[in-house]
Short mmCIF file of C-alpha atoms in Angstrom, two decimals:
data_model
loop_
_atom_site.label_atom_id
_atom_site.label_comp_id
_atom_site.label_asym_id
_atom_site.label_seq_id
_atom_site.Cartn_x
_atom_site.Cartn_y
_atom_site.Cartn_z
CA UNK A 16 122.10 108.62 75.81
CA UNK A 17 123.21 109.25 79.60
CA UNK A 18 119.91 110.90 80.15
CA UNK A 19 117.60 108.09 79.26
CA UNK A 20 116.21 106.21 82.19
CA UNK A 21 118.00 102.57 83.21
CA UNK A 22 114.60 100.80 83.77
CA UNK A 23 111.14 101.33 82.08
CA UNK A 24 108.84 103.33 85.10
CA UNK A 25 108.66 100.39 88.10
CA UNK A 26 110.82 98.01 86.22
CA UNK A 27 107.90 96.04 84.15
CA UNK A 28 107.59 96.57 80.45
CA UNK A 29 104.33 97.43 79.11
CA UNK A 30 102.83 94.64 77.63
CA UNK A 31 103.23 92.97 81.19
CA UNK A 32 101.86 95.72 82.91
CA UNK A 33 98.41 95.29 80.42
CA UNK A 34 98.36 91.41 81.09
CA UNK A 35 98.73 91.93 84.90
CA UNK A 36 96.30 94.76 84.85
CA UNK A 37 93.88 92.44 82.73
CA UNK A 38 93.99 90.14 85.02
CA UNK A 39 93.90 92.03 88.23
CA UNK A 40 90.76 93.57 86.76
CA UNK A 41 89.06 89.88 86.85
CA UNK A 42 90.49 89.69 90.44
CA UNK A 43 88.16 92.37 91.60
CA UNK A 44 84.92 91.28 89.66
CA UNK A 45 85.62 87.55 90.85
CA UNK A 46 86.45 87.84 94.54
CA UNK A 47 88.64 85.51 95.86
CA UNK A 48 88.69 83.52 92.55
CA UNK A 49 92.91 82.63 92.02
CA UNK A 50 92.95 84.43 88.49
CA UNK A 51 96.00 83.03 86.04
CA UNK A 52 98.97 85.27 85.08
CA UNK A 53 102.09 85.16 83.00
CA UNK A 54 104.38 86.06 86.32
CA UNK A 55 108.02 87.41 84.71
CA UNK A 56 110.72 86.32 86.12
CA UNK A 57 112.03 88.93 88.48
CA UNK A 58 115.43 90.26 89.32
CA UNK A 59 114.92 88.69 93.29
CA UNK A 60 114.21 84.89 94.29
CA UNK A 61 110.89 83.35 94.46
CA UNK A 62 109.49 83.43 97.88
CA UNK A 63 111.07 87.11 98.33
CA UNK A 64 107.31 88.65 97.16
CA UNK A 65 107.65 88.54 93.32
CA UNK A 66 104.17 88.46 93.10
CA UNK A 67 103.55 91.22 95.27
CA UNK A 68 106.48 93.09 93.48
CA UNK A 69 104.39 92.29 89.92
CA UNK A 70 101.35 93.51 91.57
CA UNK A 71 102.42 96.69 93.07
CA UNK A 72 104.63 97.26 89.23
CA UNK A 73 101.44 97.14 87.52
CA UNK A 74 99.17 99.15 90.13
CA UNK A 75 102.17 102.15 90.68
CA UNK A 76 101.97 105.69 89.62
CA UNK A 77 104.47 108.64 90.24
CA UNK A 78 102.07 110.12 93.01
CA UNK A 79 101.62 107.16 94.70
CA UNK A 80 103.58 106.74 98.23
CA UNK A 81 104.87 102.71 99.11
CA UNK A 82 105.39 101.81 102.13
CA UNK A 83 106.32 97.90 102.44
CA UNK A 84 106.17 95.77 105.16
CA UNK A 85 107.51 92.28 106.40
CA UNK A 86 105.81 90.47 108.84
CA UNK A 87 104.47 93.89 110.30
CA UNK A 88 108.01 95.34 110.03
CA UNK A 89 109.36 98.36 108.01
CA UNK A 90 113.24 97.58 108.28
CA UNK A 91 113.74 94.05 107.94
CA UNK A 92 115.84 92.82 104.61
CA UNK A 93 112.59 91.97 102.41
CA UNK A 94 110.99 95.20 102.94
CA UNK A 95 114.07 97.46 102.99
CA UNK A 96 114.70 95.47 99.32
CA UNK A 97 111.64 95.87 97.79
CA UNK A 98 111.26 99.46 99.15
CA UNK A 99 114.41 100.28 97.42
CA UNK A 100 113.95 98.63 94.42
CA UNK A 101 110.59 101.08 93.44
CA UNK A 102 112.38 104.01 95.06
CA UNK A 103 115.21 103.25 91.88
CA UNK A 104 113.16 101.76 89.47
CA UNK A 105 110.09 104.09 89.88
CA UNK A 106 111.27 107.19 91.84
CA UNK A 107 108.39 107.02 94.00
CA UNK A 108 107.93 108.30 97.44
CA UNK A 109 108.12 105.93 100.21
CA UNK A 110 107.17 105.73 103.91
CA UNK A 111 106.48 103.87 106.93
CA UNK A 112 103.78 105.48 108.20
CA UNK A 113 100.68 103.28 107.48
CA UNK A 114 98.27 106.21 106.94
CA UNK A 115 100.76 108.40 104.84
CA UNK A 116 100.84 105.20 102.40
CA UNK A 117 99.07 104.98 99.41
CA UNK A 118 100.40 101.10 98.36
CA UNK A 119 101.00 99.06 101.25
CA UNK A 120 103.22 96.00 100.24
CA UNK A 121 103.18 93.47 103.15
CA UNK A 122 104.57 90.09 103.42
CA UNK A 123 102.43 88.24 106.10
CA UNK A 124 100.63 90.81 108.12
CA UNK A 125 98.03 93.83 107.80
CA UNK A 126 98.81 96.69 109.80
CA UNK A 127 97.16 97.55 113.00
CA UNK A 128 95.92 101.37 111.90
CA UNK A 129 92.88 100.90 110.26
CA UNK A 130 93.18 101.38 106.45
CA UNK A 131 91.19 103.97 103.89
CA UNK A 132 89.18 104.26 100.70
CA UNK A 133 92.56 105.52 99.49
CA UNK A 134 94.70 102.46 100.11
CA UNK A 135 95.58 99.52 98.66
CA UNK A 136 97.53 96.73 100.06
CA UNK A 137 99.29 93.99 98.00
CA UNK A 138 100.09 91.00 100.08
CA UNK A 139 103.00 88.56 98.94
CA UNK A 140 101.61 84.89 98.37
CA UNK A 141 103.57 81.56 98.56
CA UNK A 142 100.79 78.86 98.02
CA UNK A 143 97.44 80.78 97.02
CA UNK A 144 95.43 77.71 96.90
CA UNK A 145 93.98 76.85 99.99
CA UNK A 146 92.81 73.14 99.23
CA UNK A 147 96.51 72.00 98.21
CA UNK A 148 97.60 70.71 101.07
CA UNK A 149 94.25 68.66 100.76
CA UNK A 150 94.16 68.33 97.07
CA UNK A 151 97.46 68.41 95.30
CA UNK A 152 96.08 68.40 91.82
CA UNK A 153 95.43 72.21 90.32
CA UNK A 154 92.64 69.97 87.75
CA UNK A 155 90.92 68.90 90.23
CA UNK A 156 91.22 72.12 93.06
CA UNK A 157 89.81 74.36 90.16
CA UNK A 158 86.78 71.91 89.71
CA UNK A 159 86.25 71.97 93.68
CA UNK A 160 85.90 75.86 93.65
CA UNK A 161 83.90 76.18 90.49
CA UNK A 162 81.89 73.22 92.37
CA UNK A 163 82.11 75.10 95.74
CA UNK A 164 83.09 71.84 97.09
CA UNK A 165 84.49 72.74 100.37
CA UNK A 166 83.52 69.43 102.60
CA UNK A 167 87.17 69.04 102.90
CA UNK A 168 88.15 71.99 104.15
CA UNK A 169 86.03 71.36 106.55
CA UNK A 170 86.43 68.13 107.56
CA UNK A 171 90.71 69.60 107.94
CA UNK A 172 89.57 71.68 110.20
CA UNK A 173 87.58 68.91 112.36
CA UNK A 174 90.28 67.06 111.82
CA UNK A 175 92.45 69.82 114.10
CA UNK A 176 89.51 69.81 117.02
CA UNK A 177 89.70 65.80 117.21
CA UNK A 178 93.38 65.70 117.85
CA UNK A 179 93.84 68.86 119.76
CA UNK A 180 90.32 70.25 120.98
CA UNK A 181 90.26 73.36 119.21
CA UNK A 182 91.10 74.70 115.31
CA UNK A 183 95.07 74.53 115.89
CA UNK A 184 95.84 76.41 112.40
CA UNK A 185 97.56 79.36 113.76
CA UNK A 186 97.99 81.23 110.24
CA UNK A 187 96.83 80.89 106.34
CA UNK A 188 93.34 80.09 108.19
CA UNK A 189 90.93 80.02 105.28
CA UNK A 190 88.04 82.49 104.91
CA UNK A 191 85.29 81.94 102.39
CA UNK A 192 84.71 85.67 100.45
CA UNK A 193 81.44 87.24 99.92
CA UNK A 194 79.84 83.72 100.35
CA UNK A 195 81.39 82.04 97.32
CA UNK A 196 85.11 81.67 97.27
CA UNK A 197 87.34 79.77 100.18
CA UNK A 198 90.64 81.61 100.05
CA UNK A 199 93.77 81.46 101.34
CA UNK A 200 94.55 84.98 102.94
CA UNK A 201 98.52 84.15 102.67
CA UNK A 202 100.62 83.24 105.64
CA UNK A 203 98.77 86.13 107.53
CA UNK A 204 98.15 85.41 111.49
CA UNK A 205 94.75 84.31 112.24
CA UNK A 206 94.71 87.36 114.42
CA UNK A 207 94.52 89.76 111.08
CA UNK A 208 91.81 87.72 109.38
CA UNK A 209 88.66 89.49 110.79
CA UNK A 210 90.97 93.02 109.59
CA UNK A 211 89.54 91.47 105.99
CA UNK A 212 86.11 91.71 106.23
CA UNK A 213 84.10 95.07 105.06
CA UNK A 214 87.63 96.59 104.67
CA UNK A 215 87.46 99.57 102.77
CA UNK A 216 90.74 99.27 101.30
CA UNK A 217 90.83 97.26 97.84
CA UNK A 218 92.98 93.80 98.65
CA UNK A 219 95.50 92.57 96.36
CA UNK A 220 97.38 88.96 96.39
CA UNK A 221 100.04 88.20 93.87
CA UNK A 222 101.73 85.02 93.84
CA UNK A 223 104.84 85.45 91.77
CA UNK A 224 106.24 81.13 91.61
CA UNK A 225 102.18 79.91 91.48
CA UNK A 226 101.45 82.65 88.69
CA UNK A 227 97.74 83.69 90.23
CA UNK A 228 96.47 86.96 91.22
CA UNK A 229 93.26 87.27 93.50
CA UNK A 230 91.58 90.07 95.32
CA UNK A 231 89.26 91.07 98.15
CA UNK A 232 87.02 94.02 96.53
CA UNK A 233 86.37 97.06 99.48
CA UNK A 234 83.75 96.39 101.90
CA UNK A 235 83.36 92.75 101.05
CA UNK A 236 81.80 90.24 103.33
CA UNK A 237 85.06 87.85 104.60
CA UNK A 238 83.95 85.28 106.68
CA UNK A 239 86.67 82.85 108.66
CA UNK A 240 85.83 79.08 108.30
CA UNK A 241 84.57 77.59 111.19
CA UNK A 242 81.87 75.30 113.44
CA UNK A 243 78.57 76.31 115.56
CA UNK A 244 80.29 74.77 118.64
CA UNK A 245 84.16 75.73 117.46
CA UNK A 246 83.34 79.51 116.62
CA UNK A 247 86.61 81.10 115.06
CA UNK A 248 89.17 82.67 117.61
CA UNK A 249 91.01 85.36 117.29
CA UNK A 250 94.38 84.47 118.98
CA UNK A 251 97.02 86.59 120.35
CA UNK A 252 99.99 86.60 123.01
CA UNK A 253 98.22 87.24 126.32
CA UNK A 254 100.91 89.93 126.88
CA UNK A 255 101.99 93.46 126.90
CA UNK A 256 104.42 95.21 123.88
CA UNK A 257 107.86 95.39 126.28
CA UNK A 258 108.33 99.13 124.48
CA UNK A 259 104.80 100.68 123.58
CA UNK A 260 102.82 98.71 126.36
CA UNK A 261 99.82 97.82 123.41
CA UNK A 262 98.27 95.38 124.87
CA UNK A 263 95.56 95.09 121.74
CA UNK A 264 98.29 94.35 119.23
CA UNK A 265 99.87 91.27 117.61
CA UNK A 266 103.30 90.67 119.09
CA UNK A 267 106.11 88.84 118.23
CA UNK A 268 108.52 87.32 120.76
CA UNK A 269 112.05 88.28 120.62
CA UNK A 270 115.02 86.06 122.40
CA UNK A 271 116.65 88.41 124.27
CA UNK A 272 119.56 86.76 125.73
CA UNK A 273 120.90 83.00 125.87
CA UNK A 274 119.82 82.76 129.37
CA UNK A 275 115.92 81.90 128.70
CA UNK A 276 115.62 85.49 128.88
CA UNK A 277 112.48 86.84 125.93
CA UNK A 278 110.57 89.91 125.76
CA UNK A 279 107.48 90.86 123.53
CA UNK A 280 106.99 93.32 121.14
CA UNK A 281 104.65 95.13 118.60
CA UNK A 282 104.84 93.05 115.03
CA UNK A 283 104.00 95.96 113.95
CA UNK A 284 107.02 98.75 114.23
CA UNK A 285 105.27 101.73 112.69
CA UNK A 286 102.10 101.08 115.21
CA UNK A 287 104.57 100.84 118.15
CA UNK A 288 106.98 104.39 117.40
CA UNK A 289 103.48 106.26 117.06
CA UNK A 290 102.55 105.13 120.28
CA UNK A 291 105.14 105.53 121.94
CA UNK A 292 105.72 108.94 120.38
CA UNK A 293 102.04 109.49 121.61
CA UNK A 294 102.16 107.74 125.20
CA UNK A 295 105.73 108.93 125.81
CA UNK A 296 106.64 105.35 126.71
CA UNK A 297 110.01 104.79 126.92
CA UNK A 298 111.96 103.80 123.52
CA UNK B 5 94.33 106.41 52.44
CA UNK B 6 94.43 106.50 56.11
CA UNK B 7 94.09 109.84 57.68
CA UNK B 8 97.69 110.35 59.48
CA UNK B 9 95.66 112.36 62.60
CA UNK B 10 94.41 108.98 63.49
CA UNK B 11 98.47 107.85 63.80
CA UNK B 12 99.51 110.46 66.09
CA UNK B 13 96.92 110.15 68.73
CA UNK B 14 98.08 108.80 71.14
CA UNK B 15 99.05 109.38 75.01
CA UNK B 16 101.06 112.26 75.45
CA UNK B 17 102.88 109.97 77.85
CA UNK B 18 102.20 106.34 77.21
CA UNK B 19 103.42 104.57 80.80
CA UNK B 20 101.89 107.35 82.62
CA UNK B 21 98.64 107.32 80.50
CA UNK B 22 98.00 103.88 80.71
CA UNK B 23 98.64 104.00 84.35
CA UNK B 24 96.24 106.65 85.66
CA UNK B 25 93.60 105.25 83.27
CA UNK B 26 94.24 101.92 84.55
CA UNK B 27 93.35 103.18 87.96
CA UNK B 28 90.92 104.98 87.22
CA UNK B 29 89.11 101.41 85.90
CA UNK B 30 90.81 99.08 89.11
CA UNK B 31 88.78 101.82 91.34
CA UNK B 32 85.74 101.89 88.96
CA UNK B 33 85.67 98.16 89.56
CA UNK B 34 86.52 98.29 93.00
CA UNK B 35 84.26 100.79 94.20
CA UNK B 36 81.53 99.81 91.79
CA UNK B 37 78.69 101.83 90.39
CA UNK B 38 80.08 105.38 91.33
CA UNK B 39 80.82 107.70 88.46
CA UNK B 40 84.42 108.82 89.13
CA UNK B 41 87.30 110.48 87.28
CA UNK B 42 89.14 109.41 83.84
CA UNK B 43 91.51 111.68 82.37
CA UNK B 44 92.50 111.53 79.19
CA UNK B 45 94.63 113.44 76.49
CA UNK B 46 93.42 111.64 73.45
CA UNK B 47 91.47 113.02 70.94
CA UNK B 48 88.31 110.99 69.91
CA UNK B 49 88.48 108.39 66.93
CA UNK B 50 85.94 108.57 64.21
CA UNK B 51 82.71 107.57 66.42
CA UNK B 52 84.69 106.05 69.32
CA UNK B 53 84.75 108.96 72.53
CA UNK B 54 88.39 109.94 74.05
CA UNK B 55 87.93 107.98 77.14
CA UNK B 56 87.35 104.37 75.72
CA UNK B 57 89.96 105.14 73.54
CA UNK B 58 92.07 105.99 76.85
CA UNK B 59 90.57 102.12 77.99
CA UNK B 60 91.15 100.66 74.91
CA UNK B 61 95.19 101.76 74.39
CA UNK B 62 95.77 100.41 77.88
CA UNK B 63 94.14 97.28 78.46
CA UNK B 64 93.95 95.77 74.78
CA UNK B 65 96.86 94.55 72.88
CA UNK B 66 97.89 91.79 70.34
CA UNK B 67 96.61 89.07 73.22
CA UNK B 68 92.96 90.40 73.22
CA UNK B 69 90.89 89.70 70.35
CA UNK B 70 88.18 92.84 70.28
CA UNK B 71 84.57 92.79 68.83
CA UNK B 72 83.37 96.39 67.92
CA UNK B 73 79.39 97.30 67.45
CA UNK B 74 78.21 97.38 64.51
CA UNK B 75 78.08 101.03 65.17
CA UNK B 76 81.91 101.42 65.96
CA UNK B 77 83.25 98.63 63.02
CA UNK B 78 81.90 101.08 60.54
CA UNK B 79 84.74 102.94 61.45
CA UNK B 80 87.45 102.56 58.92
CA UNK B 81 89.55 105.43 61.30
CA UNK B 82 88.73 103.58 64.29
CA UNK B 83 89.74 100.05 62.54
CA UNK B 84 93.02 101.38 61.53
CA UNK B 85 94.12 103.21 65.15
CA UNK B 86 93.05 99.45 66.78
CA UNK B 87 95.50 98.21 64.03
CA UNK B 88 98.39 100.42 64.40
CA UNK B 89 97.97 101.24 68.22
CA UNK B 90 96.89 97.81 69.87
CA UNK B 91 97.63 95.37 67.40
CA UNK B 92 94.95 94.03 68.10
CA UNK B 93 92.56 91.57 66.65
CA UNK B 94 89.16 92.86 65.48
CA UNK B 95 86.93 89.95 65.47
CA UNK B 96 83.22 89.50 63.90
CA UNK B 97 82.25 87.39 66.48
CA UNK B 98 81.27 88.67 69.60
CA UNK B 99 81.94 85.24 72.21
CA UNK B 100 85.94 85.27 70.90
CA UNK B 101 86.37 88.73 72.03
CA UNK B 102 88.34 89.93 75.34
CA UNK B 103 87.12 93.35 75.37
CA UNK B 104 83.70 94.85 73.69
CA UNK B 105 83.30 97.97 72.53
CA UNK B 106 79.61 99.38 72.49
CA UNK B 107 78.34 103.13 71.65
CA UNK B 108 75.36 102.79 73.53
CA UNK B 109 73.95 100.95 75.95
CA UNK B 110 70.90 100.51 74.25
CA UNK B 111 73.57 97.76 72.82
CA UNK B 112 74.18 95.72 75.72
CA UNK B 113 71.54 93.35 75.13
CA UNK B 114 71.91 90.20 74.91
CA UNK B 115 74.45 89.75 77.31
CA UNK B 116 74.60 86.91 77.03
CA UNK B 117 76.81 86.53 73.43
CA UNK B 118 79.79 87.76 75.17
CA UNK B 119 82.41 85.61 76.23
CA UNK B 120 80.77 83.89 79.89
CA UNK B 121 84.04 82.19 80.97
CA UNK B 122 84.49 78.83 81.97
CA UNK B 123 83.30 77.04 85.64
CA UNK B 124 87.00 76.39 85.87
CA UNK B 125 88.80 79.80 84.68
CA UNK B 126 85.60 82.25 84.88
CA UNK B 127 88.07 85.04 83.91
CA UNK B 128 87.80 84.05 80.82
CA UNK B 129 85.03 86.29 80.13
CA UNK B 130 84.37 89.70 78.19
CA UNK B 131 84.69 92.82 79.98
CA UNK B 132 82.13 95.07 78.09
CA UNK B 133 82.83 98.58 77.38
CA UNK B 134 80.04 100.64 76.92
CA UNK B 135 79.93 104.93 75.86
CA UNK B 136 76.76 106.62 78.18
CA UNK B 137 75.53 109.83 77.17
CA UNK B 138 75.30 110.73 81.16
CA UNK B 139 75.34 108.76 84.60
CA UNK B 140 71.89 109.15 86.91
CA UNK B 141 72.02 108.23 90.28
CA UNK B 142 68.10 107.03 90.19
CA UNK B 143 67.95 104.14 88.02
CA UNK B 144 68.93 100.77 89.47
CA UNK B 145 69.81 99.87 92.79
CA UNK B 146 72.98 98.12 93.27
CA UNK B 147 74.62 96.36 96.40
CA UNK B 148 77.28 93.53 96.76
CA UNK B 149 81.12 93.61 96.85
CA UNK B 150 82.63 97.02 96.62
CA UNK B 151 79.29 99.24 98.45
CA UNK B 152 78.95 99.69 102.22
CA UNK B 153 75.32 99.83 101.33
CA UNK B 154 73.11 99.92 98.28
CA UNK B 155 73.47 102.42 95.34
CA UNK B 156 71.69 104.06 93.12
CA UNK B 157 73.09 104.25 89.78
CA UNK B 158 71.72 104.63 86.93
CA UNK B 159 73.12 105.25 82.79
CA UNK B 160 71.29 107.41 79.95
CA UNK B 161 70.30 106.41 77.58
CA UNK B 162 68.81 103.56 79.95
CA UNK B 163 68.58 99.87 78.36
CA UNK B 164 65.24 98.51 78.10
CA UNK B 165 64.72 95.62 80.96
CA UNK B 166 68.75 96.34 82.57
CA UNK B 167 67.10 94.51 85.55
CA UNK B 168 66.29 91.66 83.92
CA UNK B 169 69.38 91.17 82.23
CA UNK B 170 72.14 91.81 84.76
CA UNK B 171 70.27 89.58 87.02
CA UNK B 172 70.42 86.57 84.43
CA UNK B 173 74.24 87.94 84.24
CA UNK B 174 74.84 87.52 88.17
CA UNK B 175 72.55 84.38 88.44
CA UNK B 176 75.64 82.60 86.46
CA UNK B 177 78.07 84.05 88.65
CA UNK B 178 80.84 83.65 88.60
CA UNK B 179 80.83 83.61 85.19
CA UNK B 180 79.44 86.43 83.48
CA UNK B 181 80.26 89.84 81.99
CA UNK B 182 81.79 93.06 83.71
CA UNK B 183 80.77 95.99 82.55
CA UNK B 184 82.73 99.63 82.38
CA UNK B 185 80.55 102.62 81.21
CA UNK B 186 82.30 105.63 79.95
CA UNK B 187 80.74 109.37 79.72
CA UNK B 188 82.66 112.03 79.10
CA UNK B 189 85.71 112.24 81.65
CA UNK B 190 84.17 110.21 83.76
CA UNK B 191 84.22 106.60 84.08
CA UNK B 192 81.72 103.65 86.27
CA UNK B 193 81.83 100.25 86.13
CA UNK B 194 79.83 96.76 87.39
CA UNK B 195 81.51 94.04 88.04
CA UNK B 196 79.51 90.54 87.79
CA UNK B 197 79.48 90.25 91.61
CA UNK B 198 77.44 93.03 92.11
CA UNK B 199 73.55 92.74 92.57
CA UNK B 200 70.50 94.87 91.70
CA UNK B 201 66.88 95.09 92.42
CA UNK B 202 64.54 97.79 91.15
CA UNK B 203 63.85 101.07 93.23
#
């Protein structure tokens, strides 16, 4: 009995994996549409990427190579867990170089190399419906999208220019996919949301606590909401990365002492140790 | 009496199976009206061709009530594997079923008797399987989610006025029906999103 394997292949049984599959197959004929799923309870907390997890189960084969990310990082405790948890369950290859990857995992970023026909990334979801902060019934924020009543959104978003003069949502911004869906592209900077559009990697969001799968098909039009006269911005730190010198990157800003004392940095470590391996820049 | 070949056909490997056929139809879907690559180590059952069969042992199960062709139910061989394998419902009705199994695509139309979905939960729709004696890349032209820029795909032996009906079938998006065409080891699919116009 010693020889038989602990866990089914990527920890899912097989009936799940069908009824995830089904649905992720809806996903990509209905983009953007939040498609229902019996999400299992998994063997890590909501809000640690269950849904992603479920996703990437369902999607996983032995040749496939994961690489998972949080918040652009490789080695932070959600990515390190999750990356472990296929390597034992599945016995699949990982890595953190973006291009090496076939699966991309990523809680709240998309990486800075430009993905391939031969990629998919599965982003974690909290909230997946972008009118609930708006709308708190699910009866009535299904009827707005099969209406393609958006007004609100809008008027949210006018809302942000009266009091502060410009679109103030930083992250989550919504985008409205191939001219039909408003979706919420999960806690994402705003800074990644133009990486969406005409991407030709397939996009996959699993929320694991909401139970609802969506998807961006490849090279699909993804347009960020916005006015005539209050075009979309793409925001970033008007700064350099303190160890790779990018100065076209998303960075995150790390306390570095308790003087005051901060420094900037790539959100993205595997873009920053290839350029720095490239550039020579000091590490 | 049952003929016991039918029993042991089945996936050499059943997770592994079901998991490279499964992307083989995610990337069908995804990257839509491109003939690509399905293998699969079934044998054929009774009239139905090895790689539905491949699509049929890992998508349907005893949550997806299935509606067969008239040319497939005849199948007593077939009938059985869906019993034994899937546990699956076969219904008579073709609006109650989750997956549809067609020989031909001269039996597409209407597309319209196939599940649509609902304005609320559109994914509540048929996805329509469909056996193609070959793929032809001069047909139709397709272009929407999933193409850079328009394609030319085309199936053999080639419904009488496609145009017309996958046109009705993406004037309702998003409801509508999705459509996977099998030939041989190769497998191409069109989603609902995606839209055509003659050549």
């Amino acid at each position: 009995m010693s020889d038989l394997p602990e866990y089914n292949f990527a920890y899912l049984d097989e009936q799940t994996k069908r009824m995830i599959r089904r649905a992720i197959l809806k996903a990509i004929a209905i983009p953007g549409y939040q498609t229902p799923f019996a999400s299992r309870e998994m063997p890590m907390p909501y809000g640690w990427g269950t849904g992603g997890v479920q996703v990437t189960a369902a999607i996983l084969g032995v040749d496939d190579v994961l690489k998972v990310i949080d918040q652009g990082s490789d080695d932070t405790t959600n990515a390190v867990s999750i990356r472990k948890f296929f390597a034992r369950t599945a016995g699949v290859r990982t890595t953190t170089r973006t291009p090496d990857a076939t699966i991309i995992q990523t809680r709240h970023r998309i990486p800075e190399a430009a993905l391939g026909e031969h990629q998919v990334l599965v982003y974690q979801v909290p909230i997946p419906e972008p009118l609930r902060f708006l709308e708190p019934r699910e009866t009535e924020t299904r009827r707005m999208h099969a209406l393609q009543d958006y007004g609100v959104m809008h008027v949210k978003l006018y809302e942000d220019i009266a009091e502060h003069g410009h679109i103030a949502t930083a992250y989550a911004y919504p985008v409205k996919v191939d001219d039909r869906y408003v979706m919420d592209p999960s806690p994402t900077p705003k800074f990644d949301n133009p990486k969406m559009d005409q991407c030709p990697a397939l996009q996959l969001f699993g929320a694991g606590r909401e139970k609802r799968i969506y998807a961006i098909p490849p090279y699909t039009r993804v347009v960020s909401l916005d006015f005539e006269d209050h075009p979309f911005e793409r925001t970033r730190i008007p700064a350099s990365c303190s160890l790779c010198n990018s100065t076209t990157v998303f960075l995150d800003e790390v306390v570095t002492d308790d003087q005051g004392g901060r420094a900037f940095m790539c959100s993205d470590t595997d873009f920053c140790e290839q350029t720095r391996s490239s550039t020579g820049a000091k590490s | 009496m049952a003929n016991v070949d039918a029993f042991a056909n089945s996936f050499l490997n059943p997770v592994s199976g079901a998991q490279s056929t499964f992307r083989s139809a995610m990337n069908a879907l995804a990257y839509p009206a491109q003939p690509r690559a399905l293998s699969s180590d079934l044998n054929p059952c009774g009239p139905m061709a090895s790689g539905a069969l491949a699509l049929l042992l890992t998508l349907a199960d005893q949550e997806t009530p299935i509606w067969l062709a008239p040319s497939l139910a005849a199948s007593e061989t077939l009938k059985n594997f869906i019993a034994f394998h899937c546990g699956a419902r076969v219904v008579d009705d073709p609006a109650l079923a989750v997956f549809a199994f067609l020989a031909s695509p001269l039996e597409l139309a209407p597309l319209a008797r196939f599940a649509q979905g609902d304005p609320d939960y559109p994914d509540r729709s048929a996805t329509v399987i469909v056996q193609v004696e070959a793929f032809d890349d001069h047909a139709w032209r397709f272009f929407g989610p999933g193409l850079p820029s328009p394609r030319s795909f085309g199936v053999s032996p080639a419904p009488k006025e496609f145009v017309e009906m996958w046109t009705a079938n993406q004037a309702g998006f998003p409801l509508g029906v999705d459509v996977i065409f099998v030939c041989g080891s190769q497998i191409a699919a069109l989603p609902r999103s995606l839209r055509i116009s003659e050549i």
